[in-house]
mmCIF file of C-alpha atoms in Angstrom:
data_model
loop_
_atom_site.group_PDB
_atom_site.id
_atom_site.type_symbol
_atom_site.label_atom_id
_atom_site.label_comp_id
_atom_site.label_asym_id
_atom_site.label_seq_id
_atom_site.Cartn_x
_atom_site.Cartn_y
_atom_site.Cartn_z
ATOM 1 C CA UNK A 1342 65.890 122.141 104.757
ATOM 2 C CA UNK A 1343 65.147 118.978 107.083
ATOM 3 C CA UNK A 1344 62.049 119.296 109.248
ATOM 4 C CA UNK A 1345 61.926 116.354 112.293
ATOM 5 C CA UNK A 1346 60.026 113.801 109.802
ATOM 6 C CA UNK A 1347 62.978 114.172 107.718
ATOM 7 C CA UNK A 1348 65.791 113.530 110.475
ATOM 8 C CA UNK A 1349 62.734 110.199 111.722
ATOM 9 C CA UNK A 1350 63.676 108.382 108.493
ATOM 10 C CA UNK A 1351 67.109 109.252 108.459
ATOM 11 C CA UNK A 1352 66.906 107.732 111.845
ATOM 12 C CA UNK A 1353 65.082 104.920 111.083
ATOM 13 C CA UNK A 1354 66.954 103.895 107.613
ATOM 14 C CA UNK A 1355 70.389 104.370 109.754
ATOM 15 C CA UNK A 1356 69.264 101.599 112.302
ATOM 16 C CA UNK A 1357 67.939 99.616 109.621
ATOM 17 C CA UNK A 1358 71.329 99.736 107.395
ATOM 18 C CA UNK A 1359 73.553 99.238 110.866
ATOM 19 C CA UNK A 1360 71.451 96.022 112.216
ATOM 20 C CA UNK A 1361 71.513 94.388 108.335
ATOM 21 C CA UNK A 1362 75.299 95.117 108.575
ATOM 22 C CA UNK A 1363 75.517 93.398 112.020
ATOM 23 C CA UNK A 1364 73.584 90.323 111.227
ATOM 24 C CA UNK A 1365 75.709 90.006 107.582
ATOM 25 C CA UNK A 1366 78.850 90.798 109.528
ATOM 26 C CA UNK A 1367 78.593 87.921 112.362
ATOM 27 C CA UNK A 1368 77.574 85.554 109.457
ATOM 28 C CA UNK A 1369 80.386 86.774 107.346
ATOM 29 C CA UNK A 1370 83.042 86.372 110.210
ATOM 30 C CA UNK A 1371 82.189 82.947 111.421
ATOM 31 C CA UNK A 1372 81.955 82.090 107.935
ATOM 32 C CA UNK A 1373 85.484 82.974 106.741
ATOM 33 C CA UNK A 1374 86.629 81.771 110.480
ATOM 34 C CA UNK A 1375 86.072 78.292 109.092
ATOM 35 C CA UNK A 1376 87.317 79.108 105.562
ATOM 36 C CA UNK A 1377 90.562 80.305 107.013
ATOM 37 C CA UNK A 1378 90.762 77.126 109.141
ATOM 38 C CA UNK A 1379 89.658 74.661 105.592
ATOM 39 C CA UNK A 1380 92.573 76.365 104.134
ATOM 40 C CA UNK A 1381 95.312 75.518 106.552
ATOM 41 C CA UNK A 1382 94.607 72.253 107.332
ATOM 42 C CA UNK A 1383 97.621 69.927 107.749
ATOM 43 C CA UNK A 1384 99.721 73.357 107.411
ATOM 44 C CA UNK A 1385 100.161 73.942 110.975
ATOM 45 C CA UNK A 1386 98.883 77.069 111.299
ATOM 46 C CA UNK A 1387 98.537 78.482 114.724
ATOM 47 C CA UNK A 1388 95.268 79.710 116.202
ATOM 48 C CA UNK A 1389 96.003 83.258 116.271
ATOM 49 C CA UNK A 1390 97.222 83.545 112.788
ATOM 50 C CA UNK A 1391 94.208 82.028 112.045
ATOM 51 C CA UNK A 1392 92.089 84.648 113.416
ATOM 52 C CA UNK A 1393 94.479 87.065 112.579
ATOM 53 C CA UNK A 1394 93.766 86.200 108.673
ATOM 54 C CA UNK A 1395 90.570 86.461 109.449
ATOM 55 C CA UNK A 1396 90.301 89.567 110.796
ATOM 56 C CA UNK A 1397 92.550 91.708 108.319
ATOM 57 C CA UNK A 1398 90.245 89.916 105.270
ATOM 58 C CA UNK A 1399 86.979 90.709 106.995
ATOM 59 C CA UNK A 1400 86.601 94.459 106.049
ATOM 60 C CA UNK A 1401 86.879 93.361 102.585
ATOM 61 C CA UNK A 1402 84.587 91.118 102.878
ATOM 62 C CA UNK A 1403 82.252 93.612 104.395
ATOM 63 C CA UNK A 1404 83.103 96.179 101.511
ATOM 64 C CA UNK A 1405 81.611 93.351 98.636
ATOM 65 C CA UNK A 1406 78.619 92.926 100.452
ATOM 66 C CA UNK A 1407 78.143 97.034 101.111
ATOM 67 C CA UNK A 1408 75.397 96.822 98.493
ATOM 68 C CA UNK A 1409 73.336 93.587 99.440
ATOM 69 C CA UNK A 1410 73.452 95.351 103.136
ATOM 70 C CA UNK A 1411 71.999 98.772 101.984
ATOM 71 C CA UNK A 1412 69.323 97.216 99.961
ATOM 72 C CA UNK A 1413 67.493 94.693 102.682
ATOM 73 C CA UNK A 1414 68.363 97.643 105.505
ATOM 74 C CA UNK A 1415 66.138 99.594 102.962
ATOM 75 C CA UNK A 1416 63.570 97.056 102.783
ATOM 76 C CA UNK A 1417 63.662 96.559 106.488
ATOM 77 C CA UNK A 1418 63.092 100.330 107.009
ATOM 78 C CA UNK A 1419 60.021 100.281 104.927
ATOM 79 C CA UNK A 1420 59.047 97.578 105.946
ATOM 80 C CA UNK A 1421 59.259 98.786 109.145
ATOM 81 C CA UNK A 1422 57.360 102.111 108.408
ATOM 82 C CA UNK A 1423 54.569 100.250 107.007
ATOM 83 C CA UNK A 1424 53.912 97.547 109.500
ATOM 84 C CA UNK A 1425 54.110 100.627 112.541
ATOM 85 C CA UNK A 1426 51.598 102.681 110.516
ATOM 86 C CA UNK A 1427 54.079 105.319 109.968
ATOM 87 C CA UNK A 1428 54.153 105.512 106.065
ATOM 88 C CA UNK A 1429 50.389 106.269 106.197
ATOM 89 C CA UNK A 1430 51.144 109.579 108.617
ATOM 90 C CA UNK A 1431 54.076 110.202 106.869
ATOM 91 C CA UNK A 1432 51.727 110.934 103.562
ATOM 92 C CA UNK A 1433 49.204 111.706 105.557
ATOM 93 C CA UNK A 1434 51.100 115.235 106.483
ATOM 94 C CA UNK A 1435 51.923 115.902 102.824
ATOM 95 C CA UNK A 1436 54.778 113.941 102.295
ATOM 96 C CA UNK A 1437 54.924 112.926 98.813
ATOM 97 C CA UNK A 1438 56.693 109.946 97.585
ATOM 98 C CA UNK A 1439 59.944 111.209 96.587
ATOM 99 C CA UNK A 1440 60.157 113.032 99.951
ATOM 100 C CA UNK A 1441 60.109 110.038 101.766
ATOM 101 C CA UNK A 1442 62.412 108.644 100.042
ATOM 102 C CA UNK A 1443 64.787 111.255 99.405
ATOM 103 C CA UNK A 1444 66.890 111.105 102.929
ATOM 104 C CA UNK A 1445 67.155 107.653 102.951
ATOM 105 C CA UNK A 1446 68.814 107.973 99.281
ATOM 106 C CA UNK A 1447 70.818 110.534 100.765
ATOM 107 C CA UNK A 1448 71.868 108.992 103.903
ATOM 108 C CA UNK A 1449 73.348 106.151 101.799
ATOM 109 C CA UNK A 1450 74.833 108.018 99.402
ATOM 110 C CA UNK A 1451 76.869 109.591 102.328
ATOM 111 C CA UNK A 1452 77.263 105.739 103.449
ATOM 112 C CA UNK A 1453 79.116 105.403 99.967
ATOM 113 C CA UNK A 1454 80.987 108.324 100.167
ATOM 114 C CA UNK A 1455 82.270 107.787 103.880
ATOM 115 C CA UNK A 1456 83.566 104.782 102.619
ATOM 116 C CA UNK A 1457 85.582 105.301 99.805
ATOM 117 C CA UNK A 1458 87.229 108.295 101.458
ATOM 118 C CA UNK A 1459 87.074 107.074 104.811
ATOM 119 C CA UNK A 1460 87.246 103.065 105.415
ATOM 120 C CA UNK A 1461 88.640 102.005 101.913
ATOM 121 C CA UNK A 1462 92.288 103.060 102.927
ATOM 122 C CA UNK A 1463 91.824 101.212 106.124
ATOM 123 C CA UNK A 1464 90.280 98.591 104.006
ATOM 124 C CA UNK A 1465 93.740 98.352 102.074
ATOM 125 C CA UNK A 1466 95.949 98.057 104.926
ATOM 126 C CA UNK A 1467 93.847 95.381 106.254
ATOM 127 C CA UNK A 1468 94.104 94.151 102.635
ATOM 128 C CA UNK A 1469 97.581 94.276 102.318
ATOM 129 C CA UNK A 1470 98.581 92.352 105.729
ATOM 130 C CA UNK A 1471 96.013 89.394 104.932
ATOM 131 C CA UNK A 1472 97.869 89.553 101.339
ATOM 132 C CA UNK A 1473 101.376 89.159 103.395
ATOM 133 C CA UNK A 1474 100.022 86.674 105.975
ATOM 134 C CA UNK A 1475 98.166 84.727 103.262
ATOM 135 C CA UNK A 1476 101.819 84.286 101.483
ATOM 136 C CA UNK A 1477 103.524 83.421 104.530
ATOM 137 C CA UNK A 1478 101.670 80.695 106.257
ATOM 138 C CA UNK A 1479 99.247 79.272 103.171
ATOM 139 C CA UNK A 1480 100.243 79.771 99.998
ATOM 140 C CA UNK A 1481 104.442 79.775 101.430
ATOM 141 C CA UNK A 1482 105.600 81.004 98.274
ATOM 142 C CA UNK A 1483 107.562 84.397 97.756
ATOM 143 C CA UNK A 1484 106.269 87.150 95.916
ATOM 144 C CA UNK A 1485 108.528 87.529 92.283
ATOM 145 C CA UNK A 1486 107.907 90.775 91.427
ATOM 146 C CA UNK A 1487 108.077 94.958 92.886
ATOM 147 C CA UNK A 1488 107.271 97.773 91.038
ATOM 148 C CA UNK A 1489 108.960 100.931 92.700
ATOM 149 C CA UNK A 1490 108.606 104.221 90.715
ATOM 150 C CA UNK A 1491 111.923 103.860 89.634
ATOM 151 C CA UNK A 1492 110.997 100.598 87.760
ATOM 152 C CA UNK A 1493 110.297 96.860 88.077
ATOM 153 C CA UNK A 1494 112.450 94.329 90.365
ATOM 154 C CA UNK A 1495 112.557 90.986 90.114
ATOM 155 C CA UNK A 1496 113.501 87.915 92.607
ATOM 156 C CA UNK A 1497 114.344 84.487 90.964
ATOM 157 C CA UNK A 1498 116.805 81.957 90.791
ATOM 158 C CA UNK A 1499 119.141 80.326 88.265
ATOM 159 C CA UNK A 1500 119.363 76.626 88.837
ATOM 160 C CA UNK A 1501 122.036 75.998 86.202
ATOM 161 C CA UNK A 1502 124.318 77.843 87.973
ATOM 162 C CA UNK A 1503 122.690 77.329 91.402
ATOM 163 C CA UNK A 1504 122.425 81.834 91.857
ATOM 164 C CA UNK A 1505 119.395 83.779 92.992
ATOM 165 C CA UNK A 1506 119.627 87.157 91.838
ATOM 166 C CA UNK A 1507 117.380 90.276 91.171
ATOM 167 C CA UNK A 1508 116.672 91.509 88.381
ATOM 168 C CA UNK A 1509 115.960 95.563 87.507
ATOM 169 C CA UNK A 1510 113.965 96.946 84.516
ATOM 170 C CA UNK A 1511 113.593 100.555 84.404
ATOM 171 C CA UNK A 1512 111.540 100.421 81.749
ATOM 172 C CA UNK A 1513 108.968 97.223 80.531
ATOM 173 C CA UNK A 1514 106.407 96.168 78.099
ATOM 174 C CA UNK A 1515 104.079 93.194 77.593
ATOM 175 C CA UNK A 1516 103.141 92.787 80.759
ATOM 176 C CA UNK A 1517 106.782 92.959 82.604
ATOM 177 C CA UNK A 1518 108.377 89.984 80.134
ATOM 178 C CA UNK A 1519 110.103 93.171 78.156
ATOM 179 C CA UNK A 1520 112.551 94.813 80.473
ATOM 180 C CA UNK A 1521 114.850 97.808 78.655
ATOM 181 C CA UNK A 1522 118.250 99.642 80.605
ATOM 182 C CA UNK A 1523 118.154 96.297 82.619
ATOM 183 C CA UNK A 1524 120.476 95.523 85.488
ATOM 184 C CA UNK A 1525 121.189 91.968 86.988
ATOM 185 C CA UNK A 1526 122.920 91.235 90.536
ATOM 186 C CA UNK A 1527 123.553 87.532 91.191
ATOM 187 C CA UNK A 1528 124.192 86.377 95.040
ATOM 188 C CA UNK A 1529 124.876 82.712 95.936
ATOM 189 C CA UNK A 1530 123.179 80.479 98.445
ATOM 190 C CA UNK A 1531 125.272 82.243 101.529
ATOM 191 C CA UNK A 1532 123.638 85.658 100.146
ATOM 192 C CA UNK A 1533 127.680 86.627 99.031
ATOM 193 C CA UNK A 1534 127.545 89.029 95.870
ATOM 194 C CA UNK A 1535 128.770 87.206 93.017
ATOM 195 C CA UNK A 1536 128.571 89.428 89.808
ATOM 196 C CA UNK A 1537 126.547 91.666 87.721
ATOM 197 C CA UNK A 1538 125.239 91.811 84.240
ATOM 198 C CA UNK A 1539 123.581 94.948 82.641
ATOM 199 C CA UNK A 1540 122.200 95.114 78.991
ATOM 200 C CA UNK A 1541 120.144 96.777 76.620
ATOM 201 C CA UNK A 1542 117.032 94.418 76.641
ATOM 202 C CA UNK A 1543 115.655 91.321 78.038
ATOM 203 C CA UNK A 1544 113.023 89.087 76.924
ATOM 204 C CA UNK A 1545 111.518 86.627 79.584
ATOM 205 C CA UNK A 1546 111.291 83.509 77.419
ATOM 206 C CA UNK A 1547 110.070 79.463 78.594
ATOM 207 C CA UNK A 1548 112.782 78.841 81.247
ATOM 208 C CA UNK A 1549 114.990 82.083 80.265
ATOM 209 C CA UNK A 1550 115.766 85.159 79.712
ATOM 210 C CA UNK A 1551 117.015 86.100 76.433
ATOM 211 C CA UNK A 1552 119.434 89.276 76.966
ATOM 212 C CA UNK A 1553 120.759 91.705 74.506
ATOM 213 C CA UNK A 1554 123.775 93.745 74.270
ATOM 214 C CA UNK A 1555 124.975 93.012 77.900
ATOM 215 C CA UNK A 1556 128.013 93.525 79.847
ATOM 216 C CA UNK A 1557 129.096 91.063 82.325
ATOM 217 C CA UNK A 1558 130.634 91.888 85.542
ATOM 218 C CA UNK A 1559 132.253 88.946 87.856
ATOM 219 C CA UNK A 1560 132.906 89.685 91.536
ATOM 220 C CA UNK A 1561 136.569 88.195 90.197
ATOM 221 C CA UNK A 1562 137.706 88.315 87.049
ATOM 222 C CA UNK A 1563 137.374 90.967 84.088
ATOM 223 C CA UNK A 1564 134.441 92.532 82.686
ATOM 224 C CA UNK A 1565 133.168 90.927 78.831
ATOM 225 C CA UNK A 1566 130.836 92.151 76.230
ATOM 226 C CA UNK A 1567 128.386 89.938 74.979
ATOM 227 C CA UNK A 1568 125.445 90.335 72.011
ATOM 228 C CA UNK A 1569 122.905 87.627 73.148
ATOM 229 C CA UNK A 1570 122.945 85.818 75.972
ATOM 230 C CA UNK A 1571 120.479 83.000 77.464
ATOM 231 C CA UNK A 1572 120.127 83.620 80.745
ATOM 232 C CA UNK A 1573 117.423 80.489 82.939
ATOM 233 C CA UNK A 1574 115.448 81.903 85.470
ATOM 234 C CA UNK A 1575 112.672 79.978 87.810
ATOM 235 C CA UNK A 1576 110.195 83.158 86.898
ATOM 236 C CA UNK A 1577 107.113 82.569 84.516
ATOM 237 C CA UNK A 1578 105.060 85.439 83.122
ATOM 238 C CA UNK A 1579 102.297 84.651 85.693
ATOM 239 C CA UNK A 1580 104.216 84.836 88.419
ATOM 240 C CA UNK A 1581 105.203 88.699 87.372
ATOM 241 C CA UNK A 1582 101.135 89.072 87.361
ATOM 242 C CA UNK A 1583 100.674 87.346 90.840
ATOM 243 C CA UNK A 1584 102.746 88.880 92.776
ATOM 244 C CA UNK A 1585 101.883 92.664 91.892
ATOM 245 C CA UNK A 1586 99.378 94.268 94.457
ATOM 246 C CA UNK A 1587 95.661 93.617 94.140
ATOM 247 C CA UNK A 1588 93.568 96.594 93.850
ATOM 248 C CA UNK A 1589 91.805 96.112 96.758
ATOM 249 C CA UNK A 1590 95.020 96.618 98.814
ATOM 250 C CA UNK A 1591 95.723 100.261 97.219
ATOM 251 C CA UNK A 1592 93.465 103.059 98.696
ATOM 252 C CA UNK A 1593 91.118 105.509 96.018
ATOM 253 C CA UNK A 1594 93.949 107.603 96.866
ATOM 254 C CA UNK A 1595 96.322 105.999 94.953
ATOM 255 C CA UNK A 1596 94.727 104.262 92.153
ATOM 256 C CA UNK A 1597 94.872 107.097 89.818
ATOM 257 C CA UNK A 1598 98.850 107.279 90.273
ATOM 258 C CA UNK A 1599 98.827 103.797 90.450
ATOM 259 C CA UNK A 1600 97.212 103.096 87.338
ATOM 260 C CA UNK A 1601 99.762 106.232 85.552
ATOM 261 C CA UNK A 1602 102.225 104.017 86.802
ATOM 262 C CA UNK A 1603 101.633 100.468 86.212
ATOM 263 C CA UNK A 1604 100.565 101.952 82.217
ATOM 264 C CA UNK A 1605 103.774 104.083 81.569
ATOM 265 C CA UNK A 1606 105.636 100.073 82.665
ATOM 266 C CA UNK A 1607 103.988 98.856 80.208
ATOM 267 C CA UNK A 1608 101.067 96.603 82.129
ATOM 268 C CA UNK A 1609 97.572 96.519 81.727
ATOM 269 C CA UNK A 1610 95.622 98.759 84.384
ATOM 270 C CA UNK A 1611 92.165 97.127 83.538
ATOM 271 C CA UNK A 1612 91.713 95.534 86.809
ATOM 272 C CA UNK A 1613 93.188 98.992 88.807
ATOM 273 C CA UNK A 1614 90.498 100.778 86.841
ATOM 274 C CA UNK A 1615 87.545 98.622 87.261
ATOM 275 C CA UNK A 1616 87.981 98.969 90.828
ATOM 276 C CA UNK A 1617 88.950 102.530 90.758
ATOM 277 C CA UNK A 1618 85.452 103.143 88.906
ATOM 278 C CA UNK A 1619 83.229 100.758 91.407
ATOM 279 C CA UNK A 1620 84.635 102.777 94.223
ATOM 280 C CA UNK A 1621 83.554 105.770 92.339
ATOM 281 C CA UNK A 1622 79.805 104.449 91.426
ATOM 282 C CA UNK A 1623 79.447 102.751 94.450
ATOM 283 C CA UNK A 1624 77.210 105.899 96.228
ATOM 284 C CA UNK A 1625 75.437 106.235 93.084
ATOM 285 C CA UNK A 1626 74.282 102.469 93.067
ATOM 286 C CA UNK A 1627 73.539 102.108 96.776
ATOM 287 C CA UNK A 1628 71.519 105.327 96.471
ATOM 288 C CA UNK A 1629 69.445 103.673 93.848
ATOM 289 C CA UNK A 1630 68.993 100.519 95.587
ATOM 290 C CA UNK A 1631 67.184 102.699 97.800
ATOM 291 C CA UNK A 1632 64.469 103.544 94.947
ATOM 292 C CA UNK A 1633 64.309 99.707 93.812
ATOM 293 C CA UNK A 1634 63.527 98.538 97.523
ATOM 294 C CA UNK A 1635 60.493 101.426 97.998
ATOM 295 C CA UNK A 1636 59.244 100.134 94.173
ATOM 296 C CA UNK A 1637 59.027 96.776 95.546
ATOM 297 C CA UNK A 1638 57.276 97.248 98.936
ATOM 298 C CA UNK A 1639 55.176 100.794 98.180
ATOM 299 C CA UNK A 1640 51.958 98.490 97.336
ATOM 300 C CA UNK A 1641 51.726 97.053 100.911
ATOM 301 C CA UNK A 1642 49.551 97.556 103.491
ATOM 302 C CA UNK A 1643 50.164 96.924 107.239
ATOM 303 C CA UNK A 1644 48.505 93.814 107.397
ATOM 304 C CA UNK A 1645 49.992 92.490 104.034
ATOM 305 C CA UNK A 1646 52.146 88.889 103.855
ATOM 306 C CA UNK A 1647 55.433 90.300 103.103
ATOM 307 C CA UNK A 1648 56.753 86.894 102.034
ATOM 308 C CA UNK A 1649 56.105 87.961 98.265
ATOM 309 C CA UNK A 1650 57.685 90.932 98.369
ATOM 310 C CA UNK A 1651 60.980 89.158 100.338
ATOM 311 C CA UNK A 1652 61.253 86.306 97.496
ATOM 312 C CA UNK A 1653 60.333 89.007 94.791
ATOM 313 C CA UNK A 1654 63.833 90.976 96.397
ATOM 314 C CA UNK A 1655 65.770 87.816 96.523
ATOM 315 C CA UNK A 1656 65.209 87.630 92.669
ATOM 316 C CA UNK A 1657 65.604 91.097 92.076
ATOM 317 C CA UNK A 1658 68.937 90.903 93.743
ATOM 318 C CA UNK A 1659 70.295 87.825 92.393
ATOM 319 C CA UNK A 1660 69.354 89.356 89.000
ATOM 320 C CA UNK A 1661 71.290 92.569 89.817
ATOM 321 C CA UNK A 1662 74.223 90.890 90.843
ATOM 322 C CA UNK A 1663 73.732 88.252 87.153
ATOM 323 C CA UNK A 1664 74.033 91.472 85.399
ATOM 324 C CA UNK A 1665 76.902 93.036 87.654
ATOM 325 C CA UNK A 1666 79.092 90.171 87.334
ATOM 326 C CA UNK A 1667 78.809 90.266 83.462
ATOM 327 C CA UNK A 1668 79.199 93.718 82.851
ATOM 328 C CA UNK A 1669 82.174 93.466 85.585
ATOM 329 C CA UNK A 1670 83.688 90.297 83.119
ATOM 330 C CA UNK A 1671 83.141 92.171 79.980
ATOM 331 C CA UNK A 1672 85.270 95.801 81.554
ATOM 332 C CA UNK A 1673 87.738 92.962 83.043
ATOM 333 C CA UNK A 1674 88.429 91.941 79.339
ATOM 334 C CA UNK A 1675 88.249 95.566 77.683
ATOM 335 C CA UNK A 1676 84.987 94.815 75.526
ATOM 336 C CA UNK A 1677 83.546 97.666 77.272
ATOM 337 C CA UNK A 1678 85.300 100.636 78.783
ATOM 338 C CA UNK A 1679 85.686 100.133 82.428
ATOM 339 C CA UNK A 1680 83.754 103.489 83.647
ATOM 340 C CA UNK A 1681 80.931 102.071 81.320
ATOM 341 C CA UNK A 1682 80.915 98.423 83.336
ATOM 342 C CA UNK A 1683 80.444 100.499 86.652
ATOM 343 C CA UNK A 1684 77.855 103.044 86.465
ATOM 344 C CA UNK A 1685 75.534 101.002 84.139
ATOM 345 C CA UNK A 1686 74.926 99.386 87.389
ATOM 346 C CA UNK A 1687 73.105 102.456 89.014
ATOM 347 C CA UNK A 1688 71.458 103.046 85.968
ATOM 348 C CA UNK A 1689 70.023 99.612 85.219
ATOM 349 C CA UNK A 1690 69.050 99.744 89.070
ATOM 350 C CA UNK A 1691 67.131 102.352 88.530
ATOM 351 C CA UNK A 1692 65.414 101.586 85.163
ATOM 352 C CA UNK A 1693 64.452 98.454 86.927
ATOM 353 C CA UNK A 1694 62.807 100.278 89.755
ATOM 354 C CA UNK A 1695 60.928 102.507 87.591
ATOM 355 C CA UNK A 1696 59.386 99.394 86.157
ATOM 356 C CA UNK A 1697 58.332 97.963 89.646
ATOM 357 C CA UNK A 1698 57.458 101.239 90.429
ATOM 358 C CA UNK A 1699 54.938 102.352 87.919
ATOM 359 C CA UNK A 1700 53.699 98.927 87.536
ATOM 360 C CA UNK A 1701 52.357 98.982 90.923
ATOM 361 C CA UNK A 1702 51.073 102.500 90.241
ATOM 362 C CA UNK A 1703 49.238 100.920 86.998
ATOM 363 C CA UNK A 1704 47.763 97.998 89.777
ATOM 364 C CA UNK A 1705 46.825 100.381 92.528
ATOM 365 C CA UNK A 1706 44.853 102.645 90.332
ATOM 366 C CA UNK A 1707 43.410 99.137 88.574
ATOM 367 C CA UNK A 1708 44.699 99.852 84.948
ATOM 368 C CA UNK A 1709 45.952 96.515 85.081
#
């Protein structure tokens, strides 16, 4: 059970974690403010889609820096608890080191939870109308690609015999450039329904689409059978890629349908599943950051210089996110299992605080 000492550091660790987030958030805002602005220069972008893009990509932005926030609000709380004394009564009433500690790991972990369950499907609706705005009135292209439950449609356009049309695969492979049971429907430039084809199997090739066993329907004129036929399309293979939905903009809710999904098309779900499994570790490692930030300050006194301990952090941190980004490029690329990539993270964390930790056990007691 919590006594009052218990629900102090939960208190104090909370106000730590919510004024870190403040100060990162303000910098974070005005920050992508000006990126937005950089990136529509000479577009004509009004103001207030301006700040509109940046305020449907700033919870995402807050969500990648979740971790760097709980580990300098931790340091700030013990910092804090040294510097007012308080860490001294604390252990002075029988409060061992792991009880100290123990709330504040718990507190965040419910941080981490509340946020996957809570504020990541926000996060993805924010997500997904920066995604839409970002096409409209940046990047002005149209997204190629949708992929329904019922299958995979395509958008593109012929320019040999000036037709757009969409395309339908209800089945796909390699990455949607293998569509099976296809169905085409071609429209001119007044949007007036010109014909459709339907065949066994298309192949996205450079430029074309090579189409088996198809059956050609004019809007006028009679139906023909054909084996093979070349069919030139505007659509590369990227473009498929590019225009599906990012992970971020699907909720923990989803992914695990989501990922069914996208692998019974025939698409890689490595991406859908690294994010899947950071959401998943992501109480696990801000819980340990708590650990790694009491290893690094538990050796100071009140009057102590705290500058070492800040640039030791800032090392520590970049270090942690050296080894994050690798282990997050090697589950990208399948070398290691995604689920692997993640919650090594919380592990290494914590192997690295039991380092600080019991080396500044070894230099209190003068062993070293």
């Amino acid at each position: 059970m919590f006594n009052k000492i218990n629900f102090y550091i939960l208190r104090k660790f909370s106000y730590s974690f919510f004024f870190t987030l403040l100060i990162l958030s303000s910098i974070l805002f005005i920050g992508d403010f000006v990126e937005q602005f950089r990136k529509t220069t000479a577009k004509d972008v009004p103001v207030n889609i301006i700040l509109k893009l940046t305020l449907f990509n700033f919870p995402s932005l807050i969500s990648y820096t979740l971790p760097i926030t709980s580990f300098f609000g931790a340091i700030l709380a013990f910092l804090s608890l040294i510097r007012n004394s308080e860490s001294i009564a604390i252990s002075g009433m029988g409060f061992s080191n792991f009880k100290t500690i123990l709330p504040a790991m718990i507190l965040y972990f419910i941080i981490g939870i509340t946020f996957i369950t809570l504020a990541n499907p926000l996060i993805s609706i924010f997500n997904d109308k920066y995604s839409d705005l970002k096409y409209e009135y940046i990047d002005r292209v149209d997204k190629f690609a949708s992929i329904t439950k019922n299958g995979l449609w395509l958008k593109q356009s012929n320019d040999k015999n000036d037709l757009n049309s969409l395309l339908y695969g209800k089945e796909t492979e390699n990455q949607g450039k293998i569509l099976y049971n296809f169905m085409l429907m071609e429209y001119d430039s007044s949007g007036i329904f010109r014909g459709r084809i339907d065949g066994n199997k298309a192949e996205l090739r450079d430029g074309y689409w090579e189409m088996f066993e198809v059956q050609i329907s004019p809007r006028y004129g009679e139906t023909s059978f054909l084996n093979n036929l070349k069919y030139f399309t505007n659509i590369k293979s990227e473009d498929i890629a590019d225009s599906l939905s990012s992970p971020s903009s699907i909720s923990i809710w989803r992914l695990m349908t989501f990922i069914s999904f996208l692998e019974e098309l025939g698409y890689s779900a490595v991406d859908f599943k690294m994010h899947l499994y950071g959401l998943i570790s992501l109480p696990f490692f801000i819980s340990s950051l708590v650990f790694l930030a009491f290893s690094l300050v538990q050796g100071l006194k009140q009057n102590d210089k705290i500058s070492k301990t800040i640039i030791n952090s800032l090392i520590i941190i970049f270090f942690l996110y050296f080894i994050s980004n690798l282990l997050n490029a090697l589950g990208s690329t399948e070398q290691i299992h995604p689920f692997i990539a993640n919650f090594s993270m919380p592990i290494i964390t914590l192997l690295v605080a039991t380092i600080f930790f019991q080396y500044s056990e070894l230099k209190r007691k003068k062993i070293i």
